[in-house]
Structures are given as C-alpha cells and as structure tokens.
Amino acid sequence: MNKVQLSVLGLSLSESTSNAYALILSDETSQKRIPIIIGSAEAQAIAIELESLKPPRPLTHDLLKNITLSFDIHLTEVNIYKLEEGIFFSNLVFENGSKKMVIDSRTSDAVALALRFKCPIFTTRDIVEKAGVFLKFDSKKEDPDAIEDFNPDADEDDFEKDSPIVSVQSKTIAELETMLQQAIQNEEYELASRVKEELNRRNKDNL
C-alpha cells in the first residue's frame, strides 16, 4: 500500500445530516482534506481528546486503551485502506512484542483510538485523490457542540457506515461540477467529498 500519512484537523457540524459531524483529515503533502461523516458519540470521543479534556469516567475508547495497555498491547498505526460506495474502511494494527494483529474497525473509532495511542493514521494515495478536496478549515473554529451537545442516548447504529448520506447518481456531470463548487463554497465538506467521488467514478468509466 502506497501510504500517505494523515493528520486530524478537527470537526465541523454536518450541514446535511442531523446529529452528525464531519471529521476533517488532512494530507499535508497535497493540502487536500478528507471529510468523513461520523455520529455524535464518536465526535465527542474525538473532540475530548483533541481538547485534552479528562472525563470523570473513562469513555469506551479510553477503556479499550486501558485494557490493551494492561496486557502490553499497543496500537501502532491506523490504516484507512479502502473507499467503496462512499464508505471508508479502516483497520487497527496492534503489536504485542513480536506479534502483530490487524483488526477491522469503523473509521471514526479508529481515529478516536489513534488520538489516544498517539499513533499515525495512514491512507492510500488513491483514496486521497478520490475523496480529498481543497478546503479551507480553521481548527481554531472547531465546532464546540461536539462536546457540549453530546447526547449519550444517541443510537450509534445510525452512523455505522462513517459515510456521506447524499444521492448524486441521478445528476449530470455538469450538475455535479456545479454542486462541487457550491459545496466547497458553503463548507459542506461531506457533500463535496461525495460529489468528487462520483465525478471520479464517471470519468474513470468514460476512459
């Protein structure tokens, strides 16, 4: 896999999906941003770590970290290795001495754990080209609602796929190009990513 390291820029409230957030990842070599839609529970877990806050009781990701470290198991890297039909697929690479274990994970959970273990996040150049867009994002303006408005009763299954929920298949290429420019202008990160992926798919089919 041609690895590209990503950094976590922050979170933005989703404009098109209720009770969801856009997780913004950045490829520093190309300055492209990859927006991924996640649920409020995962957004809170990520926001708390980004803000270096300490909850009174450990959250799920903190608990998993404590358990694995107690058995001398360390998370060494996260890989976002596939993008299929708008869904990002990720895995966790754990090591225990000379033993290496690769475990499938939702991308939102993988990022939350990567922040806690302070391990690198990688993807492929192909995914950056497919899902990455040039967006202005000010991490200082990160949406505080990810922490303040967290609903502990939210159903995580509603956001199981970590993907944009946008229908673009019926649009023409001209309409998609217009949608892409409008989405970027309006900072609708997840829509811009989904539209760009659809444009890439159609351009590939026309080759």
N, C-alpha and C. Protein backbone atom coordinates (compact mmCIF):
# COMPACT_ATOMS: atom_id res chain seq x y z
N MET A 1 0.84 -1.20 0.00
CA MET A 1 0.00 0.00 0.00
C MET A 1 0.88 1.24 0.00
N ASN A 2 0.64 2.14 -0.94
CA ASN A 2 1.35 3.41 -1.00
C ASN A 2 0.80 4.33 0.09
N LYS A 3 1.48 4.35 1.24
CA LYS A 3 0.93 5.03 2.41
C LYS A 3 1.09 6.53 2.34
N VAL A 4 0.03 7.21 2.76
CA VAL A 4 0.03 8.66 2.93
C VAL A 4 -0.41 8.94 4.35
N GLN A 5 0.40 9.65 5.11
CA GLN A 5 0.03 9.94 6.50
C GLN A 5 -0.94 11.10 6.56
N LEU A 6 -1.94 10.95 7.43
CA LEU A 6 -2.97 11.97 7.61
C LEU A 6 -2.89 12.56 9.01
N SER A 7 -3.31 13.79 9.13
CA SER A 7 -3.45 14.41 10.45
C SER A 7 -4.91 14.78 10.66
N VAL A 8 -5.31 14.89 11.91
CA VAL A 8 -6.68 15.24 12.26
C VAL A 8 -6.76 16.76 12.43
N LEU A 9 -7.51 17.41 11.55
CA LEU A 9 -7.65 18.87 11.65
C LEU A 9 -8.70 19.27 12.66
N GLY A 10 -9.80 18.52 12.73
CA GLY A 10 -10.86 18.86 13.67
C GLY A 10 -12.20 18.36 13.21
N LEU A 11 -13.25 18.97 13.76
CA LEU A 11 -14.63 18.56 13.49
C LEU A 11 -15.45 19.76 13.06
N SER A 12 -16.42 19.48 12.21
CA SER A 12 -17.35 20.52 11.77
C SER A 12 -18.75 19.95 11.79
N LEU A 13 -19.71 20.74 12.21
CA LEU A 13 -21.10 20.29 12.24
C LEU A 13 -21.58 20.02 10.83
N SER A 14 -22.17 18.85 10.61
CA SER A 14 -22.67 18.50 9.28
C SER A 14 -23.87 19.35 8.92
N GLU A 15 -23.86 19.89 7.69
CA GLU A 15 -24.96 20.72 7.23
C GLU A 15 -26.11 19.89 6.67
N SER A 16 -25.81 18.65 6.25
CA SER A 16 -26.83 17.87 5.54
C SER A 16 -27.35 16.68 6.32
N THR A 17 -26.70 16.33 7.43
CA THR A 17 -27.11 15.15 8.19
C THR A 17 -27.34 15.53 9.64
N SER A 18 -28.53 15.27 10.15
CA SER A 18 -28.89 15.63 11.51
C SER A 18 -28.07 14.84 12.53
N ASN A 19 -27.64 15.53 13.60
CA ASN A 19 -26.89 14.91 14.69
C ASN A 19 -25.62 14.22 14.21
N ALA A 20 -24.98 14.79 13.20
CA ALA A 20 -23.74 14.20 12.68
C ALA A 20 -22.70 15.30 12.50
N TYR A 21 -21.46 14.88 12.41
CA TYR A 21 -20.34 15.80 12.27
C TYR A 21 -19.44 15.35 11.13
N ALA A 22 -18.70 16.30 10.58
CA ALA A 22 -17.70 15.97 9.57
C ALA A 22 -16.34 15.96 10.25
N LEU A 23 -15.70 14.79 10.24
CA LEU A 23 -14.33 14.66 10.72
C LEU A 23 -13.41 15.04 9.57
N ILE A 24 -12.53 16.02 9.78
CA ILE A 24 -11.68 16.52 8.71
C ILE A 24 -10.26 15.99 8.90
N LEU A 25 -9.82 15.17 7.95
CA LEU A 25 -8.45 14.66 7.93
C LEU A 25 -7.67 15.38 6.84
N SER A 26 -6.38 15.54 7.05
CA SER A 26 -5.57 16.32 6.11
C SER A 26 -4.35 15.54 5.64
N ASP A 27 -4.11 15.59 4.34
CA ASP A 27 -2.86 15.09 3.76
C ASP A 27 -1.94 16.30 3.63
N GLU A 28 -0.92 16.36 4.45
CA GLU A 28 -0.07 17.54 4.49
C GLU A 28 0.75 17.70 3.22
N THR A 29 1.00 16.64 2.49
CA THR A 29 1.83 16.74 1.28
C THR A 29 1.08 17.41 0.13
N SER A 30 -0.23 17.22 0.07
CA SER A 30 -1.00 17.79 -1.03
C SER A 30 -1.95 18.89 -0.58
N GLN A 31 -2.08 19.07 0.75
CA GLN A 31 -3.00 20.05 1.32
C GLN A 31 -4.47 19.71 1.06
N LYS A 32 -4.75 18.47 0.68
CA LYS A 32 -6.13 18.06 0.48
C LYS A 32 -6.75 17.64 1.80
N ARG A 33 -8.06 17.88 1.93
CA ARG A 33 -8.81 17.50 3.12
C ARG A 33 -9.76 16.35 2.77
N ILE A 34 -9.87 15.41 3.69
CA ILE A 34 -10.81 14.30 3.52
C ILE A 34 -11.87 14.41 4.60
N PRO A 35 -13.10 14.79 4.25
CA PRO A 35 -14.18 14.86 5.24
C PRO A 35 -14.91 13.53 5.35
N ILE A 36 -15.15 13.10 6.58
CA ILE A 36 -15.83 11.83 6.83
C ILE A 36 -16.96 12.10 7.83
N ILE A 37 -18.17 11.69 7.49
CA ILE A 37 -19.31 11.91 8.38
C ILE A 37 -19.32 10.87 9.49
N ILE A 38 -19.42 11.34 10.73
CA ILE A 38 -19.44 10.44 11.88
C ILE A 38 -20.59 10.84 12.81
N GLY A 39 -20.93 9.96 13.73
CA GLY A 39 -22.00 10.21 14.68
C GLY A 39 -21.56 11.08 15.84
N SER A 40 -22.52 11.54 16.61
CA SER A 40 -22.23 12.46 17.71
C SER A 40 -21.40 11.80 18.81
N ALA A 41 -21.61 10.51 19.06
CA ALA A 41 -20.84 9.83 20.10
C ALA A 41 -19.37 9.77 19.74
N GLU A 42 -19.08 9.42 18.48
CA GLU A 42 -17.70 9.34 18.04
C GLU A 42 -17.08 10.74 17.97
N ALA A 43 -17.89 11.72 17.56
CA ALA A 43 -17.40 13.10 17.50
C ALA A 43 -16.99 13.58 18.89
N GLN A 44 -17.79 13.22 19.88
CA GLN A 44 -17.46 13.62 21.24
C GLN A 44 -16.16 12.97 21.69
N ALA A 45 -15.99 11.68 21.38
CA ALA A 45 -14.78 10.97 21.77
C ALA A 45 -13.54 11.60 21.14
N ILE A 46 -13.67 12.02 19.89
CA ILE A 46 -12.55 12.65 19.20
C ILE A 46 -12.31 14.06 19.74
N ALA A 47 -13.39 14.83 19.92
CA ALA A 47 -13.26 16.21 20.40
C ALA A 47 -12.63 16.28 21.78
N ILE A 48 -13.02 15.38 22.65
CA ILE A 48 -12.47 15.37 24.01
C ILE A 48 -10.96 15.17 23.98
N GLU A 49 -10.50 14.28 23.11
CA GLU A 49 -9.06 14.03 23.01
C GLU A 49 -8.34 15.21 22.35
N LEU A 50 -8.95 15.80 21.34
CA LEU A 50 -8.33 16.96 20.69
C LEU A 50 -8.19 18.13 21.66
N GLU A 51 -9.16 18.26 22.56
CA GLU A 51 -9.15 19.36 23.53
C GLU A 51 -8.41 19.00 24.82
N SER A 52 -7.87 17.77 24.88
CA SER A 52 -7.12 17.30 26.06
C SER A 52 -7.97 17.37 27.33
N LEU A 53 -9.25 17.03 27.19
CA LEU A 53 -10.15 17.02 28.34
C LEU A 53 -10.13 15.64 29.00
N LYS A 54 -10.39 15.62 30.28
CA LYS A 54 -10.39 14.36 31.03
C LYS A 54 -11.79 14.12 31.61
N PRO A 55 -12.57 13.22 31.01
CA PRO A 55 -13.91 12.92 31.56
C PRO A 55 -13.79 12.26 32.92
N PRO A 56 -14.79 12.43 33.78
CA PRO A 56 -14.72 11.85 35.13
C PRO A 56 -14.64 10.34 35.12
N ARG A 57 -15.25 9.71 34.14
CA ARG A 57 -15.18 8.26 33.99
C ARG A 57 -14.70 7.95 32.57
N PRO A 58 -13.94 6.87 32.39
CA PRO A 58 -13.40 6.58 31.05
C PRO A 58 -14.50 6.29 30.03
N LEU A 59 -14.35 6.88 28.85
CA LEU A 59 -15.25 6.56 27.74
C LEU A 59 -14.84 5.23 27.14
N THR A 60 -15.64 4.75 26.19
CA THR A 60 -15.39 3.43 25.60
C THR A 60 -13.99 3.31 25.03
N HIS A 61 -13.54 4.33 24.31
CA HIS A 61 -12.21 4.27 23.69
C HIS A 61 -11.11 4.34 24.74
N ASP A 62 -11.34 5.09 25.82
CA ASP A 62 -10.37 5.13 26.91
C ASP A 62 -10.29 3.77 27.59
N LEU A 63 -11.44 3.14 27.77
CA LEU A 63 -11.48 1.82 28.40
C LEU A 63 -10.71 0.80 27.57
N LEU A 64 -10.93 0.83 26.25
CA LEU A 64 -10.22 -0.11 25.38
C LEU A 64 -8.71 0.13 25.44
N LYS A 65 -8.31 1.38 25.47
CA LYS A 65 -6.88 1.68 25.59
C LYS A 65 -6.32 1.14 26.90
N ASN A 66 -7.03 1.35 27.99
CA ASN A 66 -6.55 0.88 29.29
C ASN A 66 -6.44 -0.64 29.32
N ILE A 67 -7.40 -1.32 28.72
CA ILE A 67 -7.38 -2.79 28.70
C ILE A 67 -6.20 -3.31 27.89
N THR A 68 -6.03 -2.77 26.68
CA THR A 68 -4.95 -3.27 25.82
C THR A 68 -3.58 -2.99 26.43
N LEU A 69 -3.40 -1.81 27.00
CA LEU A 69 -2.10 -1.50 27.60
C LEU A 69 -1.81 -2.37 28.81
N SER A 70 -2.86 -2.76 29.53
CA SER A 70 -2.66 -3.63 30.69
C SER A 70 -2.12 -4.99 30.29
N PHE A 71 -2.35 -5.39 29.04
CA PHE A 71 -1.81 -6.64 28.51
C PHE A 71 -0.60 -6.39 27.60
N ASP A 72 -0.04 -5.20 27.71
CA ASP A 72 1.15 -4.82 26.93
C ASP A 72 0.90 -4.90 25.43
N ILE A 73 -0.31 -4.53 25.03
CA ILE A 73 -0.67 -4.49 23.61
C ILE A 73 -0.77 -3.02 23.20
N HIS A 74 -0.10 -2.67 22.13
CA HIS A 74 -0.03 -1.27 21.72
C HIS A 74 -0.59 -1.09 20.31
N LEU A 75 -1.35 -0.03 20.12
CA LEU A 75 -1.82 0.32 18.79
C LEU A 75 -0.71 1.10 18.11
N THR A 76 -0.18 0.56 17.00
CA THR A 76 0.97 1.18 16.35
C THR A 76 0.59 2.03 15.14
N GLU A 77 -0.52 1.70 14.48
CA GLU A 77 -0.96 2.52 13.36
C GLU A 77 -2.40 2.21 12.99
N VAL A 78 -3.01 3.16 12.31
CA VAL A 78 -4.36 3.02 11.76
C VAL A 78 -4.26 3.17 10.26
N ASN A 79 -4.96 2.30 9.54
CA ASN A 79 -4.94 2.36 8.08
C ASN A 79 -6.36 2.51 7.53
N ILE A 80 -6.60 3.58 6.81
CA ILE A 80 -7.85 3.74 6.05
C ILE A 80 -7.53 3.21 4.66
N TYR A 81 -7.89 1.97 4.41
CA TYR A 81 -7.34 1.26 3.26
C TYR A 81 -8.27 1.14 2.06
N LYS A 82 -9.55 1.48 2.24
CA LYS A 82 -10.47 1.33 1.10
C LYS A 82 -11.60 2.34 1.20
N LEU A 83 -12.03 2.80 0.03
CA LEU A 83 -13.21 3.66 -0.09
C LEU A 83 -14.10 3.06 -1.15
N GLU A 84 -15.28 2.60 -0.70
CA GLU A 84 -16.18 1.89 -1.61
C GLU A 84 -17.60 2.39 -1.41
N GLU A 85 -18.20 2.91 -2.47
CA GLU A 85 -19.57 3.43 -2.43
C GLU A 85 -19.74 4.45 -1.30
N GLY A 86 -18.75 5.30 -1.12
CA GLY A 86 -18.83 6.34 -0.11
C GLY A 86 -18.49 5.90 1.29
N ILE A 87 -18.13 4.65 1.47
CA ILE A 87 -17.84 4.11 2.80
C ILE A 87 -16.33 3.92 2.96
N PHE A 88 -15.78 4.45 4.04
CA PHE A 88 -14.36 4.30 4.33
C PHE A 88 -14.14 3.05 5.19
N PHE A 89 -13.19 2.22 4.79
CA PHE A 89 -12.85 1.00 5.53
C PHE A 89 -11.49 1.19 6.19
N SER A 90 -11.41 0.81 7.46
CA SER A 90 -10.17 1.01 8.22
C SER A 90 -9.82 -0.23 9.03
N ASN A 91 -8.54 -0.31 9.40
CA ASN A 91 -8.13 -1.36 10.33
C ASN A 91 -7.13 -0.80 11.33
N LEU A 92 -7.02 -1.52 12.43
CA LEU A 92 -6.11 -1.17 13.52
C LEU A 92 -4.97 -2.17 13.54
N VAL A 93 -3.75 -1.69 13.68
CA VAL A 93 -2.59 -2.58 13.76
C VAL A 93 -2.07 -2.56 15.20
N PHE A 94 -2.26 -3.67 15.90
CA PHE A 94 -1.79 -3.81 17.28
C PHE A 94 -0.54 -4.67 17.30
N GLU A 95 0.34 -4.39 18.26
CA GLU A 95 1.54 -5.20 18.44
C GLU A 95 1.70 -5.56 19.91
N ASN A 96 2.12 -6.80 20.12
CA ASN A 96 2.42 -7.31 21.45
C ASN A 96 3.73 -8.07 21.34
N GLY A 97 4.82 -7.34 21.61
CA GLY A 97 6.13 -7.94 21.40
C GLY A 97 6.36 -8.15 19.91
N SER A 98 6.61 -9.39 19.52
CA SER A 98 6.84 -9.71 18.11
C SER A 98 5.55 -10.05 17.37
N LYS A 99 4.43 -10.11 18.09
CA LYS A 99 3.16 -10.48 17.48
C LYS A 99 2.42 -9.25 16.99
N LYS A 100 1.93 -9.33 15.75
CA LYS A 100 1.16 -8.24 15.16
C LYS A 100 -0.25 -8.70 14.87
N MET A 101 -1.23 -7.86 15.22
CA MET A 101 -2.64 -8.18 15.00
C MET A 101 -3.30 -7.05 14.23
N VAL A 102 -4.05 -7.39 13.19
CA VAL A 102 -4.77 -6.40 12.38
C VAL A 102 -6.26 -6.63 12.57
N ILE A 103 -6.96 -5.61 13.04
CA ILE A 103 -8.37 -5.73 13.40
C ILE A 103 -9.19 -4.69 12.63
N ASP A 104 -10.30 -5.12 12.06
CA ASP A 104 -11.18 -4.22 11.31
C ASP A 104 -11.86 -3.24 12.27
N SER A 105 -12.12 -2.03 11.79
CA SER A 105 -12.71 -1.00 12.65
C SER A 105 -13.45 0.03 11.81
N ARG A 106 -14.46 0.64 12.42
CA ARG A 106 -15.05 1.82 11.80
C ARG A 106 -14.00 2.92 11.82
N THR A 107 -14.01 3.76 10.80
CA THR A 107 -13.00 4.81 10.70
C THR A 107 -13.09 5.78 11.88
N SER A 108 -14.29 6.11 12.31
CA SER A 108 -14.44 7.04 13.43
C SER A 108 -13.82 6.47 14.70
N ASP A 109 -14.05 5.20 14.98
CA ASP A 109 -13.45 4.56 16.15
C ASP A 109 -11.94 4.47 16.00
N ALA A 110 -11.48 4.18 14.79
CA ALA A 110 -10.05 4.06 14.54
C ALA A 110 -9.34 5.38 14.82
N VAL A 111 -9.93 6.48 14.38
CA VAL A 111 -9.32 7.79 14.61
C VAL A 111 -9.34 8.14 16.09
N ALA A 112 -10.45 7.85 16.76
CA ALA A 112 -10.54 8.12 18.20
C ALA A 112 -9.46 7.37 18.97
N LEU A 113 -9.20 6.14 18.57
CA LEU A 113 -8.15 5.35 19.23
C LEU A 113 -6.76 5.84 18.85
N ALA A 114 -6.58 6.21 17.59
CA ALA A 114 -5.27 6.71 17.16
C ALA A 114 -4.86 7.95 17.96
N LEU A 115 -5.82 8.82 18.23
CA LEU A 115 -5.52 10.01 19.02
C LEU A 115 -5.11 9.65 20.44
N ARG A 116 -5.74 8.63 21.00
CA ARG A 116 -5.42 8.24 22.36
C ARG A 116 -4.07 7.52 22.45
N PHE A 117 -3.77 6.71 21.46
CA PHE A 117 -2.49 5.99 21.46
C PHE A 117 -1.37 6.84 20.84
N LYS A 118 -1.75 7.99 20.28
CA LYS A 118 -0.79 8.86 19.62
C LYS A 118 -0.01 8.12 18.53
N CYS A 119 -0.75 7.36 17.73
CA CYS A 119 -0.15 6.60 16.64
C CYS A 119 -0.53 7.23 15.31
N PRO A 120 0.23 6.98 14.25
CA PRO A 120 -0.06 7.59 12.95
C PRO A 120 -1.30 7.01 12.28
N ILE A 121 -1.91 7.83 11.45
CA ILE A 121 -3.06 7.43 10.63
C ILE A 121 -2.62 7.48 9.17
N PHE A 122 -2.81 6.37 8.46
CA PHE A 122 -2.39 6.30 7.07
C PHE A 122 -3.59 6.01 6.16
N THR A 123 -3.45 6.41 4.92
CA THR A 123 -4.39 6.01 3.88
C THR A 123 -3.58 5.80 2.61
N THR A 124 -4.25 5.62 1.48
CA THR A 124 -3.56 5.43 0.21
C THR A 124 -3.65 6.70 -0.63
N ARG A 125 -2.72 6.84 -1.55
CA ARG A 125 -2.77 7.99 -2.45
C ARG A 125 -4.05 7.98 -3.28
N ASP A 126 -4.51 6.77 -3.64
CA ASP A 126 -5.73 6.65 -4.43
C ASP A 126 -6.93 7.21 -3.69
N ILE A 127 -7.03 6.93 -2.38
CA ILE A 127 -8.15 7.44 -1.59
C ILE A 127 -8.07 8.95 -1.46
N VAL A 128 -6.86 9.48 -1.29
CA VAL A 128 -6.71 10.93 -1.23
C VAL A 128 -7.19 11.58 -2.51
N GLU A 129 -6.86 10.98 -3.65
CA GLU A 129 -7.27 11.54 -4.93
C GLU A 129 -8.79 11.43 -5.14
N LYS A 130 -9.38 10.35 -4.64
CA LYS A 130 -10.82 10.14 -4.81
C LYS A 130 -11.65 11.00 -3.87
N ALA A 131 -11.25 11.07 -2.62
CA ALA A 131 -12.09 11.71 -1.60
C ALA A 131 -11.57 13.06 -1.15
N GLY A 132 -10.32 13.36 -1.46
CA GLY A 132 -9.74 14.61 -0.99
C GLY A 132 -10.21 15.82 -1.78
N VAL A 133 -10.45 16.91 -1.10
CA VAL A 133 -10.83 18.17 -1.73
C VAL A 133 -10.03 19.30 -1.09
N PHE A 134 -9.85 20.37 -1.83
CA PHE A 134 -9.15 21.54 -1.30
C PHE A 134 -10.17 22.40 -0.56
N LEU A 135 -10.05 22.42 0.76
CA LEU A 135 -11.00 23.14 1.60
C LEU A 135 -10.25 24.00 2.60
N LYS A 136 -10.82 25.16 2.90
CA LYS A 136 -10.29 25.98 3.98
C LYS A 136 -10.92 25.50 5.28
N PHE A 137 -10.08 25.21 6.26
CA PHE A 137 -10.60 24.74 7.55
C PHE A 137 -9.76 25.33 8.65
N ASP A 138 -10.39 26.08 9.53
CA ASP A 138 -9.71 26.71 10.65
C ASP A 138 -9.94 25.87 11.89
N SER A 139 -8.90 25.19 12.35
CA SER A 139 -9.05 24.31 13.51
C SER A 139 -9.41 25.10 14.77
N LYS A 140 -9.13 26.40 14.77
CA LYS A 140 -9.48 27.22 15.93
C LYS A 140 -10.98 27.43 16.02
N LYS A 141 -11.68 27.19 14.89
CA LYS A 141 -13.13 27.36 14.87
C LYS A 141 -13.84 26.03 14.93
N GLU A 142 -13.16 25.05 15.44
CA GLU A 142 -13.74 23.72 15.58
C GLU A 142 -15.04 23.80 16.37
N ASP A 143 -16.04 23.05 15.91
CA ASP A 143 -17.38 23.16 16.48
C ASP A 143 -17.41 22.63 17.91
N PRO A 144 -17.64 23.48 18.92
CA PRO A 144 -17.67 23.03 20.31
C PRO A 144 -18.88 22.18 20.63
N ASP A 145 -19.89 22.20 19.76
CA ASP A 145 -21.09 21.42 20.02
C ASP A 145 -20.79 19.93 20.07
N ALA A 146 -19.69 19.51 19.47
CA ALA A 146 -19.33 18.10 19.51
C ALA A 146 -19.15 17.64 20.95
N ILE A 147 -18.79 18.57 21.82
CA ILE A 147 -18.65 18.25 23.24
C ILE A 147 -19.90 18.67 24.02
N GLU A 148 -20.34 19.91 23.80
CA GLU A 148 -21.39 20.47 24.63
C GLU A 148 -22.75 19.85 24.40
N ASP A 149 -23.06 19.49 23.14
CA ASP A 149 -24.39 18.99 22.80
C ASP A 149 -24.42 17.48 22.65
N PHE A 150 -23.47 16.79 23.21
CA PHE A 150 -23.43 15.34 23.09
C PHE A 150 -24.63 14.70 23.77
N ASN A 151 -25.30 13.81 23.05
CA ASN A 151 -26.45 13.08 23.58
C ASN A 151 -26.03 11.65 23.87
N PRO A 152 -25.88 11.26 25.13
CA PRO A 152 -25.41 9.91 25.45
C PRO A 152 -26.38 8.83 25.03
N ASP A 153 -27.64 9.20 24.72
CA ASP A 153 -28.63 8.20 24.31
C ASP A 153 -28.72 8.04 22.80
N ALA A 154 -27.85 8.73 22.06
CA ALA A 154 -27.90 8.63 20.59
C ALA A 154 -27.60 7.21 20.15
N ASP A 155 -28.28 6.78 19.09
CA ASP A 155 -28.11 5.44 18.55
C ASP A 155 -26.92 5.41 17.60
N GLU A 156 -25.84 4.74 17.99
CA GLU A 156 -24.63 4.71 17.17
C GLU A 156 -24.87 4.00 15.85
N ASP A 157 -25.84 3.10 15.78
CA ASP A 157 -26.10 2.37 14.54
C ASP A 157 -26.52 3.30 13.42
N ASP A 158 -27.03 4.48 13.77
CA ASP A 158 -27.46 5.44 12.75
C ASP A 158 -26.29 5.93 11.91
N PHE A 159 -25.07 5.78 12.44
CA PHE A 159 -23.91 6.31 11.75
C PHE A 159 -22.87 5.22 11.53
N GLU A 160 -23.31 3.98 11.39
CA GLU A 160 -22.41 2.84 11.35
C GLU A 160 -21.44 2.88 10.17
N LYS A 161 -21.83 3.52 9.07
CA LYS A 161 -21.02 3.43 7.86
C LYS A 161 -19.96 4.53 7.74
N ASP A 162 -19.96 5.53 8.61
CA ASP A 162 -18.99 6.62 8.51
C ASP A 162 -18.97 7.19 7.10
N SER A 163 -20.10 7.50 6.53
CA SER A 163 -20.13 7.90 5.13
C SER A 163 -21.11 9.03 4.89
N PRO A 164 -20.88 9.79 3.83
CA PRO A 164 -21.84 10.82 3.46
C PRO A 164 -23.17 10.22 3.03
N ILE A 165 -24.30 10.85 3.41
CA ILE A 165 -25.61 10.36 3.01
C ILE A 165 -26.15 11.35 1.98
N VAL A 166 -25.72 11.21 0.76
CA VAL A 166 -26.08 12.13 -0.30
C VAL A 166 -26.34 11.34 -1.57
N SER A 167 -27.43 11.65 -2.28
CA SER A 167 -27.73 10.98 -3.54
C SER A 167 -27.25 11.86 -4.68
N VAL A 168 -26.28 11.36 -5.43
CA VAL A 168 -25.72 12.15 -6.53
C VAL A 168 -25.75 11.39 -7.85
N GLN A 169 -26.17 10.13 -7.82
CA GLN A 169 -26.11 9.30 -9.02
C GLN A 169 -26.98 9.82 -10.16
N SER A 170 -28.07 10.51 -9.82
CA SER A 170 -29.00 10.96 -10.85
C SER A 170 -28.58 12.28 -11.50
N LYS A 171 -27.53 12.90 -11.00
CA LYS A 171 -27.09 14.20 -11.51
C LYS A 171 -26.22 14.03 -12.76
N THR A 172 -26.26 15.03 -13.63
CA THR A 172 -25.36 15.05 -14.79
C THR A 172 -23.98 15.51 -14.33
N ILE A 173 -22.98 15.32 -15.19
CA ILE A 173 -21.63 15.74 -14.85
C ILE A 173 -21.58 17.25 -14.62
N ALA A 174 -22.28 18.00 -15.47
CA ALA A 174 -22.30 19.46 -15.31
C ALA A 174 -22.93 19.85 -13.98
N GLU A 175 -24.01 19.15 -13.61
CA GLU A 175 -24.67 19.44 -12.33
C GLU A 175 -23.76 19.08 -11.16
N LEU A 176 -23.04 17.97 -11.30
CA LEU A 176 -22.12 17.56 -10.24
C LEU A 176 -20.99 18.57 -10.06
N GLU A 177 -20.46 19.07 -11.16
CA GLU A 177 -19.39 20.06 -11.08
C GLU A 177 -19.87 21.34 -10.40
N THR A 178 -21.11 21.72 -10.69
CA THR A 178 -21.69 22.89 -10.02
C THR A 178 -21.90 22.62 -8.54
N MET A 179 -22.41 21.42 -8.23
CA MET A 179 -22.62 21.03 -6.83
C MET A 179 -21.31 21.04 -6.06
N LEU A 180 -20.24 20.57 -6.70
CA LEU A 180 -18.94 20.51 -6.04
C LEU A 180 -18.46 21.91 -5.67
N GLN A 181 -18.56 22.84 -6.60
CA GLN A 181 -18.13 24.21 -6.32
C GLN A 181 -18.98 24.86 -5.23
N GLN A 182 -20.29 24.61 -5.26
CA GLN A 182 -21.18 25.18 -4.25
C GLN A 182 -20.91 24.57 -2.88
N ALA A 183 -20.65 23.27 -2.86
CA ALA A 183 -20.38 22.60 -1.58
C ALA A 183 -19.09 23.13 -0.96
N ILE A 184 -18.07 23.33 -1.78
CA ILE A 184 -16.81 23.87 -1.27
C ILE A 184 -17.01 25.29 -0.76
N GLN A 185 -17.75 26.09 -1.51
CA GLN A 185 -18.01 27.47 -1.10
C GLN A 185 -18.79 27.53 0.21
N ASN A 186 -19.73 26.60 0.40
CA ASN A 186 -20.56 26.58 1.61
C ASN A 186 -19.95 25.77 2.74
N GLU A 187 -18.73 25.23 2.51
CA GLU A 187 -18.03 24.42 3.51
C GLU A 187 -18.83 23.18 3.89
N GLU A 188 -19.57 22.63 2.93
CA GLU A 188 -20.28 21.37 3.14
C GLU A 188 -19.32 20.25 2.74
N TYR A 189 -18.43 19.91 3.67
CA TYR A 189 -17.31 19.05 3.35
C TYR A 189 -17.72 17.66 2.88
N GLU A 190 -18.69 17.08 3.59
CA GLU A 190 -19.06 15.71 3.24
C GLU A 190 -19.72 15.64 1.87
N LEU A 191 -20.51 16.65 1.51
CA LEU A 191 -21.14 16.66 0.20
C LEU A 191 -20.09 16.83 -0.90
N ALA A 192 -19.12 17.70 -0.67
CA ALA A 192 -18.06 17.90 -1.65
C ALA A 192 -17.29 16.62 -1.91
N SER A 193 -17.02 15.88 -0.84
CA SER A 193 -16.29 14.62 -0.99
C SER A 193 -17.09 13.61 -1.79
N ARG A 194 -18.38 13.52 -1.50
CA ARG A 194 -19.25 12.54 -2.19
C ARG A 194 -19.39 12.89 -3.67
N VAL A 195 -19.56 14.17 -3.97
CA VAL A 195 -19.70 14.59 -5.36
C VAL A 195 -18.41 14.34 -6.13
N LYS A 196 -17.28 14.63 -5.50
CA LYS A 196 -16.00 14.42 -6.17
C LYS A 196 -15.78 12.94 -6.46
N GLU A 197 -16.17 12.08 -5.54
CA GLU A 197 -16.02 10.64 -5.77
C GLU A 197 -16.87 10.19 -6.96
N GLU A 198 -18.09 10.72 -7.06
CA GLU A 198 -18.96 10.36 -8.17
C GLU A 198 -18.39 10.86 -9.50
N LEU A 199 -17.82 12.05 -9.50
CA LEU A 199 -17.18 12.57 -10.72
C LEU A 199 -16.00 11.71 -11.12
N ASN A 200 -15.19 11.30 -10.15
CA ASN A 200 -14.05 10.43 -10.44
C ASN A 200 -14.50 9.11 -11.02
N ARG A 201 -15.59 8.55 -10.47
CA ARG A 201 -16.09 7.27 -10.96
C ARG A 201 -16.55 7.38 -12.41
N ARG A 202 -17.26 8.45 -12.72
CA ARG A 202 -17.76 8.61 -14.09
C ARG A 202 -16.62 8.88 -15.07
N ASN A 203 -15.65 9.66 -14.66
CA ASN A 203 -14.51 9.92 -15.53
C ASN A 203 -13.74 8.65 -15.82
N LYS A 204 -13.63 7.78 -14.82
CA LYS A 204 -12.95 6.51 -15.00
C LYS A 204 -13.73 5.61 -15.95
N ASP A 205 -15.06 5.62 -15.84
CA ASP A 205 -15.90 4.79 -16.72
C ASP A 205 -15.83 5.25 -18.17
N ASN A 206 -15.54 6.55 -18.37
CA ASN A 206 -15.51 7.09 -19.73
C ASN A 206 -14.17 6.91 -20.42
N LEU A 207 -13.17 6.39 -19.68
CA LEU A 207 -11.85 6.18 -20.28
C LEU A 207 -11.89 5.05 -21.29
